[in-house]
Amino acid sequence: MTNLVKLSLTYERIAKEKITDNYAWHKKAWELFQHHPELQLRNNRPESEKGPTPFLSRYTTKSQHVELLLVSDYEPQMPNWCTEQTWRVVTISNEFLSQPTYQFDLYANPTKAIKKPNGQGGFAKNRQRLTLMDEFSQTEWLIRKAARHGFILRDDIPLKLDKPVDHRFNKKGEKGLHIGVRFQGILEVTDHEKFKRAFREGIGSAKGFGFGLLLIKPLQI
């Protein structure tokens, strides 16, 4: 069972909770799932053994508040910094995810992996990720991801891309940077199992930092 959580926080509350960047949002989102014993065990493991974050998130700034959306197969629990008036949980049905065509909105971190020299004439085991900054490369990236995740982009309706946005963060004393790009368009599903997995697990890198959550609206249901 997949859950969609929608909550909102005023800027006053955000300041009180000291939410200053993507990593801070990531830590606050974890509080919705910390009651699951298996996730507590997961967080006590070494970083290399933890695996993917068990939820996707996306936050959007509004004039009076910030809206936080989360998707997870784990049941969320309302944290004490949220109220019943600003908290909503919706169960995503299999029928909803089984439609042929959707309008979509994806905020992603489009990157490519390149070989990283190890200083000894060879290459390191882990590749370095470079952000794709031009619109052509970003579009090609999404087309490749779509093919991998069971859908295609409808070419009769133009794909809309927003300008890249910097997201700087501080994780345990180390500064980092992610680049976010918003994609909007129409998709057609070619493989529903792959598509459902993409909805649950996200698209692209930095999914633990608010990227990769695929927002969809069926055009036929």
PDB file of N, CA, C and O in Angstrom, residues 111-173:
ATOM      1  N   THR A 111      21.496  14.328 -13.755  1.00  0.00           N
ATOM      2  CA  THR A 111      22.957  14.219 -13.720  1.00  0.00           C
ATOM      3  C   THR A 111      23.415  13.113 -14.665  1.00  0.00           C
ATOM      4  O   THR A 111      22.621  12.304 -15.148  1.00  0.00           O
ATOM      5  N   LYS A 112      24.717  13.073 -14.894  1.00  0.00           N
ATOM      6  CA  LYS A 112      25.327  11.943 -15.582  1.00  0.00           C
ATOM      7  C   LYS A 112      26.565  11.522 -14.801  1.00  0.00           C
ATOM      8  O   LYS A 112      27.247  12.345 -14.180  1.00  0.00           O
ATOM      9  N   ALA A 113      26.828  10.232 -14.800  1.00  0.00           N
ATOM     10  CA  ALA A 113      27.977   9.692 -14.071  1.00  0.00           C
ATOM     11  C   ALA A 113      29.177   9.594 -14.999  1.00  0.00           C
ATOM     12  O   ALA A 113      29.064   9.110 -16.128  1.00  0.00           O
ATOM     13  N   ILE A 114      30.315  10.092 -14.554  1.00  0.00           N
ATOM     14  CA  ILE A 114      31.541  10.015 -15.335  1.00  0.00           C
ATOM     15  C   ILE A 114      32.628   9.327 -14.512  1.00  0.00           C
ATOM     16  O   ILE A 114      32.569   9.303 -13.284  1.00  0.00           O
ATOM     17  N   LYS A 115      33.595   8.760 -15.201  1.00  0.00           N
ATOM     18  CA  LYS A 115      34.686   8.090 -14.517  1.00  0.00           C
ATOM     19  C   LYS A 115      35.542   9.110 -13.769  1.00  0.00           C
ATOM     20  O   LYS A 115      35.813  10.197 -14.266  1.00  0.00           O
ATOM     21  N   LYS A 116      35.952   8.734 -12.576  1.00  0.00           N
ATOM     22  CA  LYS A 116      36.722   9.620 -11.705  1.00  0.00           C
ATOM     23  C   LYS A 116      38.132   9.052 -11.520  1.00  0.00           C
ATOM     24  O   LYS A 116      38.297   7.933 -11.025  1.00  0.00           O
ATOM     25  N   PRO A 117      39.179   9.798 -11.951  1.00  0.00           N
ATOM     26  CA  PRO A 117      40.556   9.312 -11.795  1.00  0.00           C
ATOM     27  C   PRO A 117      40.892   9.042 -10.329  1.00  0.00           C
ATOM     28  O   PRO A 117      40.477   9.776  -9.439  1.00  0.00           O
ATOM     29  N   ASN A 118      41.639   7.951 -10.097  1.00  0.00           N
ATOM     30  CA  ASN A 118      41.995   7.603  -8.718  1.00  0.00           C
ATOM     31  C   ASN A 118      43.387   8.077  -8.329  1.00  0.00           C
ATOM     32  O   ASN A 118      43.868   7.780  -7.232  1.00  0.00           O
ATOM     33  N   GLY A 119      44.050   8.814  -9.232  1.00  0.00           N
ATOM     34  CA  GLY A 119      45.380   9.344  -8.932  1.00  0.00           C
ATOM     35  C   GLY A 119      46.494   8.332  -9.118  1.00  0.00           C
ATOM     36  O   GLY A 119      47.661   8.626  -8.873  1.00  0.00           O
ATOM     37  N   GLN A 120      46.139   7.131  -9.566  1.00  0.00           N
ATOM     38  CA  GLN A 120      47.133   6.075  -9.768  1.00  0.00           C
ATOM     39  C   GLN A 120      47.111   5.544 -11.196  1.00  0.00           C
ATOM     40  O   GLN A 120      47.508   4.414 -11.476  1.00  0.00           O
ATOM     41  N   GLY A 121      46.609   6.378 -12.101  1.00  0.00           N
ATOM     42  CA  GLY A 121      46.556   5.983 -13.499  1.00  0.00           C
ATOM     43  C   GLY A 121      45.305   5.230 -13.886  1.00  0.00           C
ATOM     44  O   GLY A 121      45.122   4.856 -15.046  1.00  0.00           O
ATOM     45  N   GLY A 122      44.426   5.003 -12.933  1.00  0.00           N
ATOM     46  CA  GLY A 122      43.174   4.298 -13.202  1.00  0.00           C
ATOM     47  C   GLY A 122      41.980   5.137 -12.794  1.00  0.00           C
ATOM     48  O   GLY A 122      42.064   6.368 -12.707  1.00  0.00           O
ATOM     49  N   PHE A 123      40.882   4.460 -12.533  1.00  0.00           N
ATOM     50  CA  PHE A 123      39.664   5.172 -12.162  1.00  0.00           C
ATOM     51  C   PHE A 123      39.091   4.605 -10.861  1.00  0.00           C
ATOM     52  O   PHE A 123      39.241   3.420 -10.576  1.00  0.00           O
ATOM     53  N   ALA A 124      38.480   5.491 -10.086  1.00  0.00           N
ATOM     54  CA  ALA A 124      37.866   5.090  -8.819  1.00  0.00           C
ATOM     55  C   ALA A 124      36.643   4.220  -9.080  1.00  0.00           C
ATOM     56  O   ALA A 124      36.029   4.276 -10.158  1.00  0.00           O
ATOM     57  N   LYS A 125      36.294   3.413  -8.083  1.00  0.00           N
ATOM     58  CA  LYS A 125      35.142   2.524  -8.207  1.00  0.00           C
ATOM     59  C   LYS A 125      33.855   3.313  -8.335  1.00  0.00           C
ATOM     60  O   LYS A 125      32.993   2.996  -9.150  1.00  0.00           O
ATOM     61  N   ASN A 126      33.714   4.352  -7.529  1.00  0.00           N
ATOM     62  CA  ASN A 126      32.513   5.189  -7.572  1.00  0.00           C
ATOM     63  C   ASN A 126      32.695   6.311  -8.578  1.00  0.00           C
ATOM     64  O   ASN A 126      33.707   7.011  -8.566  1.00  0.00           O
ATOM     65  N   ARG A 127      31.713   6.482  -9.444  1.00  0.00           N
ATOM     66  CA  ARG A 127      31.792   7.524 -10.456  1.00  0.00           C
ATOM     67  C   ARG A 127      31.352   8.879  -9.899  1.00  0.00           C
ATOM     68  O   ARG A 127      30.617   8.959  -8.918  1.00  0.00           O
ATOM     69  N   GLN A 128      31.807   9.927 -10.544  1.00  0.00           N
ATOM     70  CA  GLN A 128      31.449  11.287 -10.151  1.00  0.00           C
ATOM     71  C   GLN A 128      30.206  11.713 -10.924  1.00  0.00           C
ATOM     72  O   GLN A 128      30.067  11.433 -12.117  1.00  0.00           O
ATOM     73  N   ARG A 129      29.294  12.401 -10.249  1.00  0.00           N
ATOM     74  CA  ARG A 129      28.073  12.856 -10.905  1.00  0.00           C
ATOM     75  C   ARG A 129      28.191  14.329 -11.288  1.00  0.00           C
ATOM     76  O   ARG A 129      28.542  15.168 -10.466  1.00  0.00           O
ATOM     77  N   LEU A 130      27.883  14.619 -12.543  1.00  0.00           N
ATOM     78  CA  LEU A 130      27.872  15.979 -13.045  1.00  0.00           C
ATOM     79  C   LEU A 130      26.439  16.377 -13.380  1.00  0.00           C
ATOM     80  O   LEU A 130      25.704  15.605 -14.013  1.00  0.00           O
ATOM     81  N   THR A 131      26.043  17.564 -12.983  1.00  0.00           N
ATOM     82  CA  THR A 131      24.691  18.037 -13.259  1.00  0.00           C
ATOM     83  C   THR A 131      24.575  18.501 -14.701  1.00  0.00           C
ATOM     84  O   THR A 131      25.461  19.170 -15.226  1.00  0.00           O
ATOM     85  N   LEU A 132      23.484  18.148 -15.344  1.00  0.00           N
ATOM     86  CA  LEU A 132      23.210  18.577 -16.715  1.00  0.00           C
ATOM     87  C   LEU A 132      22.525  19.940 -16.660  1.00  0.00           C
ATOM     88  O   LEU A 132      21.428  20.068 -16.110  1.00  0.00           O
ATOM     89  N   MET A 133      23.154  20.949 -17.239  1.00  0.00           N
ATOM     90  CA  MET A 133      22.678  22.320 -17.074  1.00  0.00           C
ATOM     91  C   MET A 133      21.930  22.877 -18.282  1.00  0.00           C
ATOM     92  O   MET A 133      21.203  23.847 -18.161  1.00  0.00           O
ATOM     93  N   ASP A 134      22.094  22.276 -19.468  1.00  0.00           N
ATOM     94  CA  ASP A 134      21.416  22.822 -20.646  1.00  0.00           C
ATOM     95  C   ASP A 134      20.123  22.057 -20.913  1.00  0.00           C
ATOM     96  O   ASP A 134      19.983  20.882 -20.585  1.00  0.00           O
ATOM     97  N   GLU A 135      19.172  22.722 -21.539  1.00  0.00           N
ATOM     98  CA  GLU A 135      17.836  22.169 -21.730  1.00  0.00           C
ATOM     99  C   GLU A 135      17.838  20.914 -22.607  1.00  0.00           C
ATOM    100  O   GLU A 135      17.087  19.973 -22.355  1.00  0.00           O
ATOM    101  N   PHE A 136      18.685  20.894 -23.626  1.00  0.00           N
ATOM    102  CA  PHE A 136      18.739  19.730 -24.504  1.00  0.00           C
ATOM    103  C   PHE A 136      19.170  18.488 -23.718  1.00  0.00           C
ATOM    104  O   PHE A 136      18.544  17.427 -23.829  1.00  0.00           O
ATOM    105  N   SER A 137      20.249  18.608 -22.949  1.00  0.00           N
ATOM    106  CA  SER A 137      20.742  17.473 -22.171  1.00  0.00           C
ATOM    107  C   SER A 137      19.724  17.033 -21.123  1.00  0.00           C
ATOM    108  O   SER A 137      19.560  15.837 -20.861  1.00  0.00           O
ATOM    109  N   GLN A 138      19.038  17.994 -20.516  1.00  0.00           N
ATOM    110  CA  GLN A 138      18.024  17.667 -19.513  1.00  0.00           C
ATOM    111  C   GLN A 138      16.855  16.904 -20.143  1.00  0.00           C
ATOM    112  O   GLN A 138      16.344  15.942 -19.560  1.00  0.00           O
ATOM    113  N   THR A 139      16.442  17.329 -21.342  1.00  0.00           N
ATOM    114  CA  THR A 139      15.358  16.644 -22.047  1.00  0.00           C
ATOM    115  C   THR A 139      15.766  15.223 -22.424  1.00  0.00           C
ATOM    116  O   THR A 139      14.993  14.269 -22.235  1.00  0.00           O
ATOM    117  N   GLU A 140      16.986  15.067 -22.950  1.00  0.00           N
ATOM    118  CA  GLU A 140      17.473  13.739 -23.305  1.00  0.00           C
ATOM    119  C   GLU A 140      17.570  12.842 -22.068  1.00  0.00           C
ATOM    120  O   GLU A 140      17.294  11.640 -22.136  1.00  0.00           O
ATOM    121  N   TRP A 141      17.963  13.424 -20.952  1.00  0.00           N
ATOM    122  CA  TRP A 141      18.028  12.680 -19.683  1.00  0.00           C
ATOM    123  C   TRP A 141      16.659  12.136 -19.311  1.00  0.00           C
ATOM    124  O   TRP A 141      16.525  10.958 -18.955  1.00  0.00           O
ATOM    125  N   LEU A 142      15.629  12.983 -19.417  1.00  0.00           N
ATOM    126  CA  LEU A 142      14.281  12.548 -19.041  1.00  0.00           C
ATOM    127  C   LEU A 142      13.757  11.487 -20.008  1.00  0.00           C
ATOM    128  O   LEU A 142      13.081  10.542 -19.585  1.00  0.00           O
ATOM    129  N   ILE A 143      14.077  11.605 -21.282  1.00  0.00           N
ATOM    130  CA  ILE A 143      13.645  10.600 -22.260  1.00  0.00           C
ATOM    131  C   ILE A 143      14.256   9.246 -21.920  1.00  0.00           C
ATOM    132  O   ILE A 143      13.579   8.208 -21.978  1.00  0.00           O
ATOM    133  N   ARG A 144      15.542   9.241 -21.538  1.00  0.00           N
ATOM    134  CA  ARG A 144      16.200   7.988 -21.154  1.00  0.00           C
ATOM    135  C   ARG A 144      15.571   7.407 -19.882  1.00  0.00           C
ATOM    136  O   ARG A 144      15.333   6.193 -19.787  1.00  0.00           O
ATOM    137  N   LYS A 145      15.317   8.268 -18.905  1.00  0.00           N
ATOM    138  CA  LYS A 145      14.701   7.800 -17.664  1.00  0.00           C
ATOM    139  C   LYS A 145      13.295   7.252 -17.916  1.00  0.00           C
ATOM    140  O   LYS A 145      12.885   6.252 -17.310  1.00  0.00           O
ATOM    141  N   ALA A 146      12.558   7.903 -18.796  1.00  0.00           N
ATOM    142  CA  ALA A 146      11.214   7.457 -19.121  1.00  0.00           C
ATOM    143  C   ALA A 146      11.241   6.038 -19.695  1.00  0.00           C
ATOM    144  O   ALA A 146      10.451   5.173 -19.291  1.00  0.00           O
ATOM    145  N   ALA A 147      12.155   5.785 -20.618  1.00  0.00           N
ATOM    146  CA  ALA A 147      12.260   4.462 -21.229  1.00  0.00           C
ATOM    147  C   ALA A 147      12.584   3.399 -20.179  1.00  0.00           C
ATOM    148  O   ALA A 147      12.068   2.276 -20.234  1.00  0.00           O
ATOM    149  N   ARG A 148      13.425   3.764 -19.219  1.00  0.00           N
ATOM    150  CA  ARG A 148      13.802   2.824 -18.166  1.00  0.00           C
ATOM    151  C   ARG A 148      12.663   2.575 -17.188  1.00  0.00           C
ATOM    152  O   ARG A 148      12.560   1.490 -16.598  1.00  0.00           O
ATOM    153  N   HIS A 149      11.790   3.566 -17.021  1.00  0.00           N
ATOM    154  CA  HIS A 149      10.744   3.473 -15.999  1.00  0.00           C
ATOM    155  C   HIS A 149       9.349   3.212 -16.555  1.00  0.00           C
ATOM    156  O   HIS A 149       8.352   3.431 -15.862  1.00  0.00           O
ATOM    157  N   GLY A 150       9.268   2.755 -17.788  1.00  0.00           N
ATOM    158  CA  GLY A 150       7.989   2.278 -18.296  1.00  0.00           C
ATOM    159  C   GLY A 150       7.037   3.323 -18.840  1.00  0.00           C
ATOM    160  O   GLY A 150       5.823   3.119 -18.793  1.00  0.00           O
ATOM    161  N   PHE A 151       7.561   4.412 -19.381  1.00  0.00           N
ATOM    162  CA  PHE A 151       6.678   5.392 -20.016  1.00  0.00           C
ATOM    163  C   PHE A 151       7.432   6.167 -21.089  1.00  0.00           C
ATOM    164  O   PHE A 151       8.662   6.110 -21.184  1.00  0.00           O
ATOM    165  N   ILE A 152       6.687   6.866 -21.919  1.00  0.00           N
ATOM    166  CA  ILE A 152       7.260   7.736 -22.934  1.00  0.00           C
ATOM    167  C   ILE A 152       6.643   9.116 -22.788  1.00  0.00           C
ATOM    168  O   ILE A 152       5.559   9.273 -22.216  1.00  0.00           O
ATOM    169  N   LEU A 153       7.325  10.124 -23.305  1.00  0.00           N
ATOM    170  CA  LEU A 153       6.801  11.482 -23.284  1.00  0.00           C
ATOM    171  C   LEU A 153       5.988  11.715 -24.549  1.00  0.00           C
ATOM    172  O   LEU A 153       6.429  11.373 -25.647  1.00  0.00           O
ATOM    173  N   ARG A 154       4.816  12.275 -24.386  1.00  0.00           N
ATOM    174  CA  ARG A 154       3.988  12.603 -25.545  1.00  0.00           C
ATOM    175  C   ARG A 154       4.613  13.778 -26.279  1.00  0.00           C
ATOM    176  O   ARG A 154       4.758  14.870 -25.712  1.00  0.00           O
ATOM    177  N   ASP A 155       4.963  13.568 -27.557  1.00  0.00           N
ATOM    178  CA  ASP A 155       5.633  14.632 -28.297  1.00  0.00           C
ATOM    179  C   ASP A 155       4.657  15.591 -28.967  1.00  0.00           C
ATOM    180  O   ASP A 155       5.074  16.589 -29.576  1.00  0.00           O
ATOM    181  N   ASP A 156       3.335  15.319 -28.882  1.00  0.00           N
ATOM    182  CA  ASP A 156       2.363  16.243 -29.454  1.00  0.00           C
ATOM    183  C   ASP A 156       2.056  17.392 -28.515  1.00  0.00           C
ATOM    184  O   ASP A 156       1.388  18.359 -28.906  1.00  0.00           O
ATOM    185  N   ILE A 157       2.530  17.279 -27.257  1.00  0.00           N
ATOM    186  CA  ILE A 157       2.365  18.355 -26.277  1.00  0.00           C
ATOM    187  C   ILE A 157       3.751  18.738 -25.778  1.00  0.00           C
ATOM    188  O   ILE A 157       4.477  17.890 -25.251  1.00  0.00           O
ATOM    189  N   PRO A 158       4.174  20.005 -25.934  1.00  0.00           N
ATOM    190  CA  PRO A 158       5.546  20.406 -25.584  1.00  0.00           C
ATOM    191  C   PRO A 158       5.876  20.142 -24.111  1.00  0.00           C
ATOM    192  O   PRO A 158       5.051  20.348 -23.224  1.00  0.00           O
ATOM    193  N   LEU A 159       7.081  19.664 -23.886  1.00  0.00           N
ATOM    194  CA  LEU A 159       7.598  19.478 -22.526  1.00  0.00           C
ATOM    195  C   LEU A 159       8.036  20.841 -21.991  1.00  0.00           C
ATOM    196  O   LEU A 159       8.736  21.591 -22.670  1.00  0.00           O
ATOM    197  N   LYS A 160       7.636  21.147 -20.772  1.00  0.00           N
ATOM    198  CA  LYS A 160       8.018  22.414 -20.156  1.00  0.00           C
ATOM    199  C   LYS A 160       9.111  22.175 -19.133  1.00  0.00           C
ATOM    200  O   LYS A 160       8.987  21.306 -18.276  1.00  0.00           O
ATOM    201  N   LEU A 161      10.202  22.949 -19.236  1.00  0.00           N
ATOM    202  CA  LEU A 161      11.297  22.862 -18.277  1.00  0.00           C
ATOM    203  C   LEU A 161      11.527  24.230 -17.652  1.00  0.00           C
ATOM    204  O   LEU A 161      11.602  25.241 -18.355  1.00  0.00           O
ATOM    205  N   ASP A 162      11.638  24.268 -16.322  1.00  0.00           N
ATOM    206  CA  ASP A 162      11.993  25.507 -15.632  1.00  0.00           C
ATOM    207  C   ASP A 162      13.511  25.631 -15.564  1.00  0.00           C
ATOM    208  O   ASP A 162      14.240  24.644 -15.723  1.00  0.00           O
ATOM    209  N   LYS A 163      13.974  26.825 -15.292  1.00  0.00           N
ATOM    210  CA  LYS A 163      15.407  27.036 -15.155  1.00  0.00           C
ATOM    211  C   LYS A 163      15.939  26.298 -13.920  1.00  0.00           C
ATOM    212  O   LYS A 163      15.242  26.184 -12.911  1.00  0.00           O
ATOM    213  N   PRO A 164      17.173  25.800 -14.002  1.00  0.00           N
ATOM    214  CA  PRO A 164      17.757  25.086 -12.858  1.00  0.00           C
ATOM    215  C   PRO A 164      17.840  25.972 -11.615  1.00  0.00           C
ATOM    216  O   PRO A 164      18.071  27.183 -11.714  1.00  0.00           O
ATOM    217  N   VAL A 165      17.647  25.354 -10.450  1.00  0.00           N
ATOM    218  CA  VAL A 165      17.686  26.073  -9.177  1.00  0.00           C
ATOM    219  C   VAL A 165      18.729  25.425  -8.272  1.00  0.00           C
ATOM    220  O   VAL A 165      18.780  24.194  -8.145  1.00  0.00           O
ATOM    221  N   ASP A 166      19.575  26.255  -7.647  1.00  0.00           N
ATOM    222  CA  ASP A 166      20.578  25.751  -6.707  1.00  0.00           C
ATOM    223  C   ASP A 166      19.939  25.412  -5.368  1.00  0.00           C
ATOM    224  O   ASP A 166      19.121  26.177  -4.845  1.00  0.00           O
ATOM    225  N   HIS A 167      20.348  24.273  -4.798  1.00  0.00           N
ATOM    226  CA  HIS A 167      19.920  23.888  -3.459  1.00  0.00           C
ATOM    227  C   HIS A 167      21.171  23.523  -2.658  1.00  0.00           C
ATOM    228  O   HIS A 167      21.692  22.417  -2.770  1.00  0.00           O
ATOM    229  N   ARG A 168      21.643  24.469  -1.874  1.00  0.00           N
ATOM    230  CA  ARG A 168      22.826  24.227  -1.050  1.00  0.00           C
ATOM    231  C   ARG A 168      22.396  23.658   0.298  1.00  0.00           C
ATOM    232  O   ARG A 168      21.341  24.013   0.824  1.00  0.00           O
ATOM    233  N   PHE A 169      23.230  22.768   0.843  1.00  0.00           N
ATOM    234  CA  PHE A 169      22.879  22.139   2.111  1.00  0.00           C
ATOM    235  C   PHE A 169      24.135  21.856   2.914  1.00  0.00           C
ATOM    236  O   PHE A 169      25.260  21.883   2.396  1.00  0.00           O
ATOM    237  N   ASN A 170      23.909  21.602   4.191  1.00  0.00           N
ATOM    238  CA  ASN A 170      25.003  21.270   5.100  1.00  0.00           C
ATOM    239  C   ASN A 170      24.654  19.957   5.786  1.00  0.00           C
ATOM    240  O   ASN A 170      23.700  19.880   6.552  1.00  0.00           O
ATOM    241  N   LYS A 171      25.409  18.910   5.476  1.00  0.00           N
ATOM    242  CA  LYS A 171      25.159  17.590   6.037  1.00  0.00           C
ATOM    243  C   LYS A 171      26.305  17.198   6.952  1.00  0.00           C
ATOM    244  O   LYS A 171      27.410  16.922   6.503  1.00  0.00           O
ATOM    245  N   LYS A 172      26.035  17.230   8.252  1.00  0.00           N
ATOM    246  CA  LYS A 172      27.025  16.836   9.254  1.00  0.00           C
ATOM    247  C   LYS A 172      28.338  17.597   9.083  1.00  0.00           C
ATOM    248  O   LYS A 172      29.436  17.034   9.146  1.00  0.00           O
ATOM    249  N   GLY A 173      28.205  18.906   8.833  1.00  0.00           N
ATOM    250  CA  GLY A 173      29.384  19.759   8.718  1.00  0.00           C
ATOM    251  C   GLY A 173      29.973  19.849   7.328  1.00  0.00           C
ATOM    252  O   GLY A 173      30.885  20.658   7.091  1.00  0.00           O
TER     253      GLY A 173
END
